[in-house]
CSV table of C-alpha atoms in Angstrom, one decimal:
chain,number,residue,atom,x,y,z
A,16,UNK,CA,119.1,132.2,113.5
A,17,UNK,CA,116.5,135.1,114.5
A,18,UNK,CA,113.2,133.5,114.9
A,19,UNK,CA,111.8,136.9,116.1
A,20,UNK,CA,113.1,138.3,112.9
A,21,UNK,CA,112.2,134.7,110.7
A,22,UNK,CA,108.9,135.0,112.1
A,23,UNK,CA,108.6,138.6,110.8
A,24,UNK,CA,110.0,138.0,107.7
A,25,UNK,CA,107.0,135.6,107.1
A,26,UNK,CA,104.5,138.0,108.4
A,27,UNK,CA,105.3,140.4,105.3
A,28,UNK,CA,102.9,137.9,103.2
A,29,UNK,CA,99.8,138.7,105.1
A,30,UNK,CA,98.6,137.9,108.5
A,31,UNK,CA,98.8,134.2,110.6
A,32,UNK,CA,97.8,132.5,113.1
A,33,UNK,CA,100.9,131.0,115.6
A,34,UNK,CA,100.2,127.9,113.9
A,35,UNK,CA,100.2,128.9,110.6
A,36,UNK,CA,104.0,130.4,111.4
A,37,UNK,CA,105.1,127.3,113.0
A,38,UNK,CA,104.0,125.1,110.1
A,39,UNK,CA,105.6,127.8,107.6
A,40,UNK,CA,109.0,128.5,109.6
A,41,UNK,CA,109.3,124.1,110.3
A,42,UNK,CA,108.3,124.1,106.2
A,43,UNK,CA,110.8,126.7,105.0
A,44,UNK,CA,113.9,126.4,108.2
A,45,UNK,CA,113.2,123.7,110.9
A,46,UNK,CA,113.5,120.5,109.0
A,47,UNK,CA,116.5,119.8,111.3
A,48,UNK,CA,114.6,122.0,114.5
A,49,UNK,CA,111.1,122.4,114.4
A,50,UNK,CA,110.0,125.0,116.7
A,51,UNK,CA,108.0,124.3,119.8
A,52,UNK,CA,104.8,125.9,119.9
A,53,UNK,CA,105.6,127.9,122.8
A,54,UNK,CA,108.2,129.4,121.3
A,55,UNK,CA,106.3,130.8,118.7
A,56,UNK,CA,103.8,132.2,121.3
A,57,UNK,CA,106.5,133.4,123.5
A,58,UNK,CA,108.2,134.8,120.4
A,59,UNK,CA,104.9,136.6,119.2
A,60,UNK,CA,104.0,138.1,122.8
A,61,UNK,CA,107.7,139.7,122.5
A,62,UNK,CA,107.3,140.8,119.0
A,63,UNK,CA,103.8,142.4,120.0
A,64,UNK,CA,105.3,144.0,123.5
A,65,UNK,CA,107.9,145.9,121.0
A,66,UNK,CA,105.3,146.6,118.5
A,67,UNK,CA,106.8,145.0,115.8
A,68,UNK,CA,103.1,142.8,115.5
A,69,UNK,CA,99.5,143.7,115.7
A,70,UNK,CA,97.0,141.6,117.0
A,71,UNK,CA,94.5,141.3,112.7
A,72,UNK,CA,91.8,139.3,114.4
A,73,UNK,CA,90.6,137.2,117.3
A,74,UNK,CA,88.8,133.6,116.9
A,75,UNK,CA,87.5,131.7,119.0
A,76,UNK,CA,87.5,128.1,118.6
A,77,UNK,CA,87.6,124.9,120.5
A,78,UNK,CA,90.2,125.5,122.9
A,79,UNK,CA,91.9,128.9,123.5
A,80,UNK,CA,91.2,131.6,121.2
A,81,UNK,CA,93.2,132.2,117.9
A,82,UNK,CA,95.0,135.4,117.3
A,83,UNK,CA,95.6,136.3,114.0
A,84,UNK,CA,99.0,138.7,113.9
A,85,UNK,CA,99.5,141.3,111.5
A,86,UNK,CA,103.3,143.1,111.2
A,87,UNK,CA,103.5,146.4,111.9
A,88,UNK,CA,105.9,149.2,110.1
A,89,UNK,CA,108.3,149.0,112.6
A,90,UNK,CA,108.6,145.5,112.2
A,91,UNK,CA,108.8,145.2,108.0
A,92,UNK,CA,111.7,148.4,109.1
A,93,UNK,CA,113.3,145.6,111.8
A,94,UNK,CA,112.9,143.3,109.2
A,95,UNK,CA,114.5,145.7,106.6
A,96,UNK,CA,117.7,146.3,109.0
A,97,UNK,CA,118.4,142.6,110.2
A,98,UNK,CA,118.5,141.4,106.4
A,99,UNK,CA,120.8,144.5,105.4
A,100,UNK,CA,123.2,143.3,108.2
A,101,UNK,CA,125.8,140.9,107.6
A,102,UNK,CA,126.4,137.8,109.7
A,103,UNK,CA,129.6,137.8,111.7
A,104,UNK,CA,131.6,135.0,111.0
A,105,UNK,CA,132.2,132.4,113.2
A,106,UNK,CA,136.2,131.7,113.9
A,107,UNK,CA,135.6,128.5,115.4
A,108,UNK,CA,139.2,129.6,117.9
A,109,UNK,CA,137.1,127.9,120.6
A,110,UNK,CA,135.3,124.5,120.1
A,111,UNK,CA,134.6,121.2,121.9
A,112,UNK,CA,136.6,118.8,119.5
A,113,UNK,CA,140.2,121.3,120.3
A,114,UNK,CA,139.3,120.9,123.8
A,115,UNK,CA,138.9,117.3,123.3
A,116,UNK,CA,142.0,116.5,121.8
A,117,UNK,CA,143.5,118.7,124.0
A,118,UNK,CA,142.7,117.0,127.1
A,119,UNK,CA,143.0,113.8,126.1
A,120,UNK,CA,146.6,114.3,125.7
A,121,UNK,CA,147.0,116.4,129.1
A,122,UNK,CA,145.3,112.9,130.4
A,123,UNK,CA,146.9,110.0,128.3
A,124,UNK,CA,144.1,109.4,126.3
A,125,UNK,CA,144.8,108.5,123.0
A,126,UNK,CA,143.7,112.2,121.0
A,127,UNK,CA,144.7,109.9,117.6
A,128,UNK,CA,141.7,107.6,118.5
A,129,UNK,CA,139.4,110.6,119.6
A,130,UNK,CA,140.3,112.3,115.9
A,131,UNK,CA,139.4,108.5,113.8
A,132,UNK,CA,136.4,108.7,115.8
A,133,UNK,CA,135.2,112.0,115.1
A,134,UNK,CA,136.1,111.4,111.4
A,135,UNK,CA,133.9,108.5,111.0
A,136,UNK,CA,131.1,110.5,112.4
A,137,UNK,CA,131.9,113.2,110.3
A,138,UNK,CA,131.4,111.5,106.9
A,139,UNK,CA,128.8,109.3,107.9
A,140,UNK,CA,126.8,112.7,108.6
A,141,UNK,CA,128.4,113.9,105.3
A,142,UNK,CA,126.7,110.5,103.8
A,143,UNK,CA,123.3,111.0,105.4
A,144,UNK,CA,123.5,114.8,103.7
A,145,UNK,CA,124.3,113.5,100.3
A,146,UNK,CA,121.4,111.2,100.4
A,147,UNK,CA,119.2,114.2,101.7
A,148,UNK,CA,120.7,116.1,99.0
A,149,UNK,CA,119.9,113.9,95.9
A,150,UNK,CA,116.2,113.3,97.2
A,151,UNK,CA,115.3,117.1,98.1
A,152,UNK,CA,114.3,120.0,96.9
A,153,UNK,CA,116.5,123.0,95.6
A,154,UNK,CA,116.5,124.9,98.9
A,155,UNK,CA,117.7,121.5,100.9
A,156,UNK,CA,120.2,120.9,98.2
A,157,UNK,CA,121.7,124.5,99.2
A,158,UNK,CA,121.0,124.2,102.7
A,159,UNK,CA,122.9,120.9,102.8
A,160,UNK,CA,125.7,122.0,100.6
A,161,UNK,CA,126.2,124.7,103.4
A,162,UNK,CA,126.9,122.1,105.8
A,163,UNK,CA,128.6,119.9,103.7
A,164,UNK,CA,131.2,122.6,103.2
A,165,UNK,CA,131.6,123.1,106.8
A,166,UNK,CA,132.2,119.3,107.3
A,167,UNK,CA,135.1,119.2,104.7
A,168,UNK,CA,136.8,121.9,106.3
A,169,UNK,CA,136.4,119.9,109.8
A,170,UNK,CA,137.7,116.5,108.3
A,171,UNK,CA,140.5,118.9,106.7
A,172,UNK,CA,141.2,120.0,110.6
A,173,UNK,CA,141.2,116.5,111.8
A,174,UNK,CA,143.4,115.5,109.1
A,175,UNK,CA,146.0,118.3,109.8
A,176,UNK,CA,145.4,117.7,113.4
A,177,UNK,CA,146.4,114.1,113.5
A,178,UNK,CA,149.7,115.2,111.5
A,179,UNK,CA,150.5,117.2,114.0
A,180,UNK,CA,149.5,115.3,117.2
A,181,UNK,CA,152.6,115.0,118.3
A,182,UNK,CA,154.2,118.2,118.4
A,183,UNK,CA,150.6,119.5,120.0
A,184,UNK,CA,151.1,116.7,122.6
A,185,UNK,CA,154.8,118.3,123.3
A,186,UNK,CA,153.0,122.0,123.9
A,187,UNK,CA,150.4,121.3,126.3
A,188,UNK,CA,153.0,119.1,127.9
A,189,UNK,CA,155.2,121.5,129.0
């Protein structure tokens, strides 16, 4: 996810302070990752050096001042641009649970084990969502089903991966 461009896309309502952001990107996006506060700040000073934001106001208050940023046409035209672009797909050719299997047949691990593992973990994360699921609201419903989706197609890898251990094992083998 962009947070440059998340942050901007929030900006289009009107001018915020950092904290406001924070609070409305963790509301709408981070219940899984919050942002840190200094990445918001960090973020902002970037977003500002590019002249995508505008310093609307200055406050002082009890510790350091509060800016108050303000988007700038060149950032609702960013904005405008990064929405209109679609996402590449991610293939998934290279990830940690291939290698995993992989070497624990290259070492005489048992990659069987490694796959009943991971597929336990698997659905109890796939429980966990479903109980999110019933008790939120319609955006963590769809934000859930998203993941949910990607987790069936993993326990369908696992599954076709176990079938197959054995001819895998006589590839990297050789």
């Amino acid at each position: 996810m962009s947070i440059g461009h998340t942050l901007l896309g929030l900006l289009e309502s009107g001018p915020r302070h950092g904290y406001d952001l924070k609070r409305a990107f963790d509301d709408r996006f981070g219940h899984d990752r919050p942002l840190h506060y200094g990445q918001v700040y960090s973020t902002m000073a970037r977003l500002l050096k590019h002249g995508l934001v505008e310093i609307d106001g200055i406050e002082a208050g009890g510790g350091p001042d509060r800016k108050r940023y303000a988007i700038t046409e060149a950032g609702i035209t960013d904005v405008e641009k990064w929405l209109g672009q679609p996402e590449k797909p991610e293939p998934y050719l290279q990830n940690t649970l291939y290698t995993k299997v992989v070497l624990a047949l290259l070492t005489g691990r048992s990659a069987a084990d490694l796959l009943d593992t991971q597929r336990s973990e698997h659905l109890r994360l796939m429980r966990d969502l479903t109980e999110r699921k019933r008790h939120g609201d319609f955006a963590d419903q769809l934000i859930c089903d998203h993941a949910l989706f990607h987790l069936e197609a993993d326990l369908r890898w696992l599954e076709l991966t176990a079938a197959r251990l054995d001819r895998l094992a006589a590839e990297v083998a050789e």
